Amino acid sequence: MTRTATAYPTRRSRQPARKRKQKKLWQLWVALGIAIIILALLALVGYPYVKKWAYPLEYEDYIVQYSEENDLDPYLVCGVIHTESHFDVDAKSRVGAIGLMQIMPETGEWIAKKMPLENYSEEKLKDPETNIKMGCWYLKYLLDKFDGDLTLVLAGYNAGPNRVAQWLDDEKYSEDGKLTNIPYQETEDYVKKVQNAREVYKSYYTLE
């Protein structure tokens, strides 16, 4: 009776697997080294450009002009535009807000009457200068309405001033005339995003 030989892995047969493992490990170290070099170069040279890509600045002249006219911090205006549209002049939200500062059509009509703006039409909200001009006027209106309280101003810009006024009258959300809790998570996040973007723009650009 002939026994069938059992094939056991020999030292020689294990060598290719070991070499493949060593090769993968070597490739991993090379990739890691390249990543470290790229990050180092980015920190030395490219980081400012990457940050300015993440926080772009366009229509600077309009921002400065209409911020000055309305006694606004231009970096606040930049923070609002960044958060609302990321400086996309063609931006339109799912609820119909239009342009750089994402002005709702009905709000635009109200602003145009209050300013007043001659020959106003909804189409003009797509024009960068008109949009920034109206958005700055509205921010000034909110600042006056809420006595300069920036949290209330930004909450009002996002959720509407009437809704913010209701929160101020509700003890669940306010105390001694101060808003202690924003019931809308979207609005709470919005306020934080604008304030953060404002500081970033202030640290990376000089507007004058």
Short mmCIF file of C-alpha atoms in Angstrom, two decimals:
data_model
loop_
_atom_site.label_atom_id
_atom_site.label_comp_id
_atom_site.label_asym_id
_atom_site.label_seq_id
_atom_site.Cartn_x
_atom_site.Cartn_y
_atom_site.Cartn_z
CA MET A 1 0.00 0.00 0.00
CA THR A 2 1.50 3.24 -1.08
CA ARG A 3 1.18 6.21 1.28
CA THR A 4 0.33 9.58 -0.23
CA ALA A 5 2.98 12.08 0.65
CA THR A 6 1.69 15.05 2.68
CA ALA A 7 2.94 18.37 1.38
CA TYR A 8 4.33 20.47 4.19
CA PRO A 9 5.50 24.04 3.56
CA THR A 10 9.23 24.14 3.36
CA ARG A 11 11.56 27.03 4.25
CA ARG A 12 11.89 27.77 0.54
CA SER A 13 8.09 27.87 -0.06
CA ARG A 14 7.62 30.36 2.81
CA GLN A 15 10.13 32.83 1.36
CA PRO A 16 7.86 34.39 -1.36
CA ALA A 17 5.15 35.16 1.24
CA ARG A 18 7.74 36.76 3.51
CA LYS A 19 9.10 38.84 0.65
CA ARG A 20 5.63 40.02 -0.27
CA LYS A 21 5.03 41.08 3.33
CA GLN A 22 8.34 42.94 3.41
CA LYS A 23 7.51 44.65 0.12
CA LYS A 24 4.10 45.83 1.41
CA LEU A 25 5.72 47.12 4.58
CA TRP A 26 8.33 48.98 2.54
CA GLN A 27 5.62 50.50 0.33
CA LEU A 28 3.73 51.61 3.45
CA TRP A 29 6.80 53.37 4.81
CA VAL A 30 7.42 55.07 1.48
CA ALA A 31 3.82 56.30 1.32
CA LEU A 32 4.09 57.56 4.90
CA GLY A 33 7.33 59.35 4.10
CA ILE A 34 5.79 61.04 1.05
CA ALA A 35 2.78 62.12 3.12
CA ILE A 36 5.06 63.66 5.76
CA ILE A 37 6.99 65.56 3.10
CA ILE A 38 3.78 66.87 1.51
CA LEU A 39 2.45 68.01 4.89
CA ALA A 40 5.74 69.72 5.68
CA LEU A 41 5.73 71.57 2.34
CA LEU A 42 2.09 72.48 2.85
CA ALA A 43 2.87 73.94 6.26
CA LEU A 44 5.80 75.96 4.89
CA VAL A 45 4.41 77.14 1.58
CA GLY A 46 0.89 76.04 0.76
CA TYR A 47 -1.09 76.43 3.97
CA PRO A 48 -2.01 80.10 3.49
CA TYR A 49 -3.25 79.33 -0.01
CA VAL A 50 -5.28 76.36 1.21
CA LYS A 51 -6.83 78.45 3.96
CA LYS A 52 -7.71 81.23 1.54
CA TRP A 53 -9.27 78.62 -0.71
CA ALA A 54 -11.38 77.49 2.25
CA TYR A 55 -12.15 81.11 3.15
CA PRO A 56 -12.21 83.03 -0.14
CA LEU A 57 -12.71 86.77 -0.39
CA GLU A 58 -14.40 88.33 -3.40
CA TYR A 59 -16.23 91.62 -4.00
CA GLU A 60 -14.03 93.23 -1.39
CA ASP A 61 -14.80 96.77 -2.58
CA TYR A 62 -18.54 96.27 -2.17
CA ILE A 63 -18.09 94.68 1.25
CA VAL A 64 -15.95 97.55 2.51
CA GLN A 65 -18.16 100.25 0.95
CA TYR A 66 -21.48 99.01 2.29
CA SER A 67 -20.02 97.99 5.64
CA GLU A 68 -18.81 101.55 6.12
CA GLU A 69 -22.13 103.01 5.01
CA ASN A 70 -23.96 100.90 7.59
CA ASP A 71 -21.34 101.14 10.35
CA LEU A 72 -20.67 97.39 10.19
CA ASP A 73 -17.61 95.28 10.81
CA PRO A 74 -16.61 94.14 7.28
CA TYR A 75 -15.29 90.87 8.71
CA LEU A 76 -18.77 90.15 10.05
CA VAL A 77 -20.15 90.66 6.54
CA CYS A 78 -17.50 88.26 5.21
CA GLY A 79 -18.49 85.72 7.85
CA VAL A 80 -22.14 85.95 6.84
CA ILE A 81 -21.37 85.62 3.13
CA HIS A 82 -19.02 82.70 3.73
CA THR A 83 -21.57 80.87 5.85
CA GLU A 84 -24.51 81.66 3.59
CA SER A 85 -23.05 81.03 0.13
CA HIS A 86 -19.27 80.53 0.33
CA PHE A 87 -19.07 83.53 -2.03
CA ASP A 88 -21.07 81.73 -4.73
CA VAL A 89 -22.94 84.53 -6.51
CA ASP A 90 -25.33 82.01 -8.07
CA ALA A 91 -26.24 80.31 -4.80
CA LYS A 92 -29.90 79.53 -4.20
CA SER A 93 -31.11 77.63 -1.15
CA ARG A 94 -33.75 74.91 -1.05
CA VAL A 95 -36.17 77.42 0.48
CA GLY A 96 -35.50 80.03 -2.19
CA ALA A 97 -32.90 82.38 -0.64
CA ILE A 98 -30.85 84.06 -3.35
CA GLY A 99 -27.31 85.28 -3.90
CA LEU A 100 -24.22 85.95 -1.83
CA MET A 101 -26.04 86.86 1.39
CA GLN A 102 -28.94 84.48 0.72
CA ILE A 103 -31.80 86.97 0.87
CA MET A 104 -35.32 85.57 0.66
CA PRO A 105 -37.43 87.18 -2.12
CA GLU A 106 -40.05 88.47 0.32
CA THR A 107 -37.34 89.85 2.60
CA GLY A 108 -35.74 91.46 -0.43
CA GLU A 109 -38.99 93.23 -1.31
CA TRP A 110 -39.34 94.49 2.26
CA ILE A 111 -35.73 95.72 2.36
CA ALA A 112 -36.08 97.44 -1.03
CA LYS A 113 -39.11 99.40 0.23
CA LYS A 114 -37.38 100.37 3.46
CA MET A 115 -34.08 101.51 1.95
CA PRO A 116 -35.64 102.46 -0.57
CA LEU A 117 -34.32 100.98 -3.82
CA GLU A 118 -35.68 102.21 -7.13
CA ASN A 119 -36.67 99.81 -9.90
CA TYR A 120 -36.16 96.81 -7.62
CA SER A 121 -36.91 93.30 -8.85
CA GLU A 122 -36.14 89.85 -7.47
CA GLU A 123 -33.65 89.33 -10.28
CA LYS A 124 -31.44 92.03 -8.76
CA LEU A 125 -30.72 89.77 -5.79
CA LYS A 126 -28.40 87.88 -8.14
CA ASP A 127 -26.31 91.02 -8.67
CA PRO A 128 -23.33 90.97 -6.23
CA GLU A 129 -23.37 94.68 -5.45
CA THR A 130 -27.13 94.85 -4.91
CA ASN A 131 -27.13 91.71 -2.79
CA ILE A 132 -24.31 92.94 -0.55
CA LYS A 133 -25.85 96.41 -0.33
CA MET A 134 -29.19 94.98 0.79
CA GLY A 135 -27.63 92.38 3.07
CA CYS A 136 -25.55 95.02 4.85
CA TRP A 137 -28.59 97.24 5.30
CA TYR A 138 -30.48 94.31 6.81
CA LEU A 139 -27.64 93.48 9.21
CA LYS A 140 -27.65 97.11 10.36
CA TYR A 141 -31.42 96.93 10.84
CA LEU A 142 -31.01 93.82 13.01
CA LEU A 143 -28.18 95.41 15.01
CA ASP A 144 -30.40 98.38 15.81
CA LYS A 145 -33.39 96.17 16.59
CA PHE A 146 -31.45 93.94 18.99
CA ASP A 147 -29.27 96.65 20.57
CA GLY A 148 -26.05 95.34 19.06
CA ASP A 149 -26.38 91.82 20.52
CA LEU A 150 -24.57 89.84 17.83
CA THR A 151 -26.05 86.50 18.86
CA LEU A 152 -29.56 87.89 18.41
CA VAL A 153 -28.59 89.58 15.15
CA LEU A 154 -27.24 86.40 13.61
CA ALA A 155 -30.09 84.30 14.98
CA GLY A 156 -32.48 86.82 13.46
CA TYR A 157 -30.68 86.72 10.12
CA ASN A 158 -31.06 82.95 10.03
CA ALA A 159 -34.43 82.31 11.68
CA GLY A 160 -36.10 85.69 11.28
CA PRO A 161 -36.29 88.60 13.75
CA ASN A 162 -39.91 87.92 14.68
CA ARG A 163 -39.08 84.40 15.77
CA VAL A 164 -36.13 85.64 17.83
CA ALA A 165 -38.44 88.20 19.49
CA GLN A 166 -40.76 85.32 20.42
CA TRP A 167 -37.85 83.43 22.00
CA LEU A 168 -36.96 86.50 24.04
CA ASP A 169 -40.51 86.57 25.41
CA ASP A 170 -40.39 82.90 26.33
CA GLU A 171 -38.88 81.98 29.71
CA LYS A 172 -37.82 78.61 28.30
CA TYR A 173 -35.33 80.36 26.04
CA SER A 174 -34.47 83.64 27.75
CA GLU A 175 -33.80 85.26 31.09
CA ASP A 176 -33.82 88.98 31.91
CA GLY A 177 -34.15 89.84 28.23
CA LYS A 178 -31.15 87.70 27.25
CA LEU A 179 -31.38 84.68 25.02
CA THR A 180 -30.08 81.70 26.99
CA ASN A 181 -31.07 78.91 24.64
CA ILE A 182 -31.61 78.81 20.88
CA PRO A 183 -34.28 76.16 20.25
CA TYR A 184 -33.30 75.62 16.61
CA GLN A 185 -30.11 73.58 16.23
CA GLU A 186 -29.62 74.96 12.72
CA THR A 187 -29.73 78.52 14.03
CA GLU A 188 -27.42 77.76 16.94
CA ASP A 189 -24.89 76.20 14.55
CA TYR A 190 -25.29 79.13 12.15
CA VAL A 191 -24.44 81.69 14.84
CA LYS A 192 -21.29 79.77 15.76
CA LYS A 193 -20.22 79.33 12.12
CA VAL A 194 -20.56 83.02 11.31
CA GLN A 195 -18.67 84.08 14.43
CA ASN A 196 -15.90 81.60 13.69
CA ALA A 197 -15.67 82.68 10.04
CA ARG A 198 -15.56 86.32 11.12
CA GLU A 199 -12.47 85.64 13.24
CA VAL A 200 -10.81 83.69 10.44
CA TYR A 201 -11.35 86.51 7.95
CA LYS A 202 -10.05 88.99 10.49
CA SER A 203 -6.84 86.98 10.89
CA TYR A 204 -6.19 86.34 7.18
CA TYR A 205 -7.28 89.52 5.43
CA THR A 206 -6.95 93.26 5.87
CA LEU A 207 -10.05 95.12 4.79
CA GLU A 208 -9.86 98.88 4.50
#
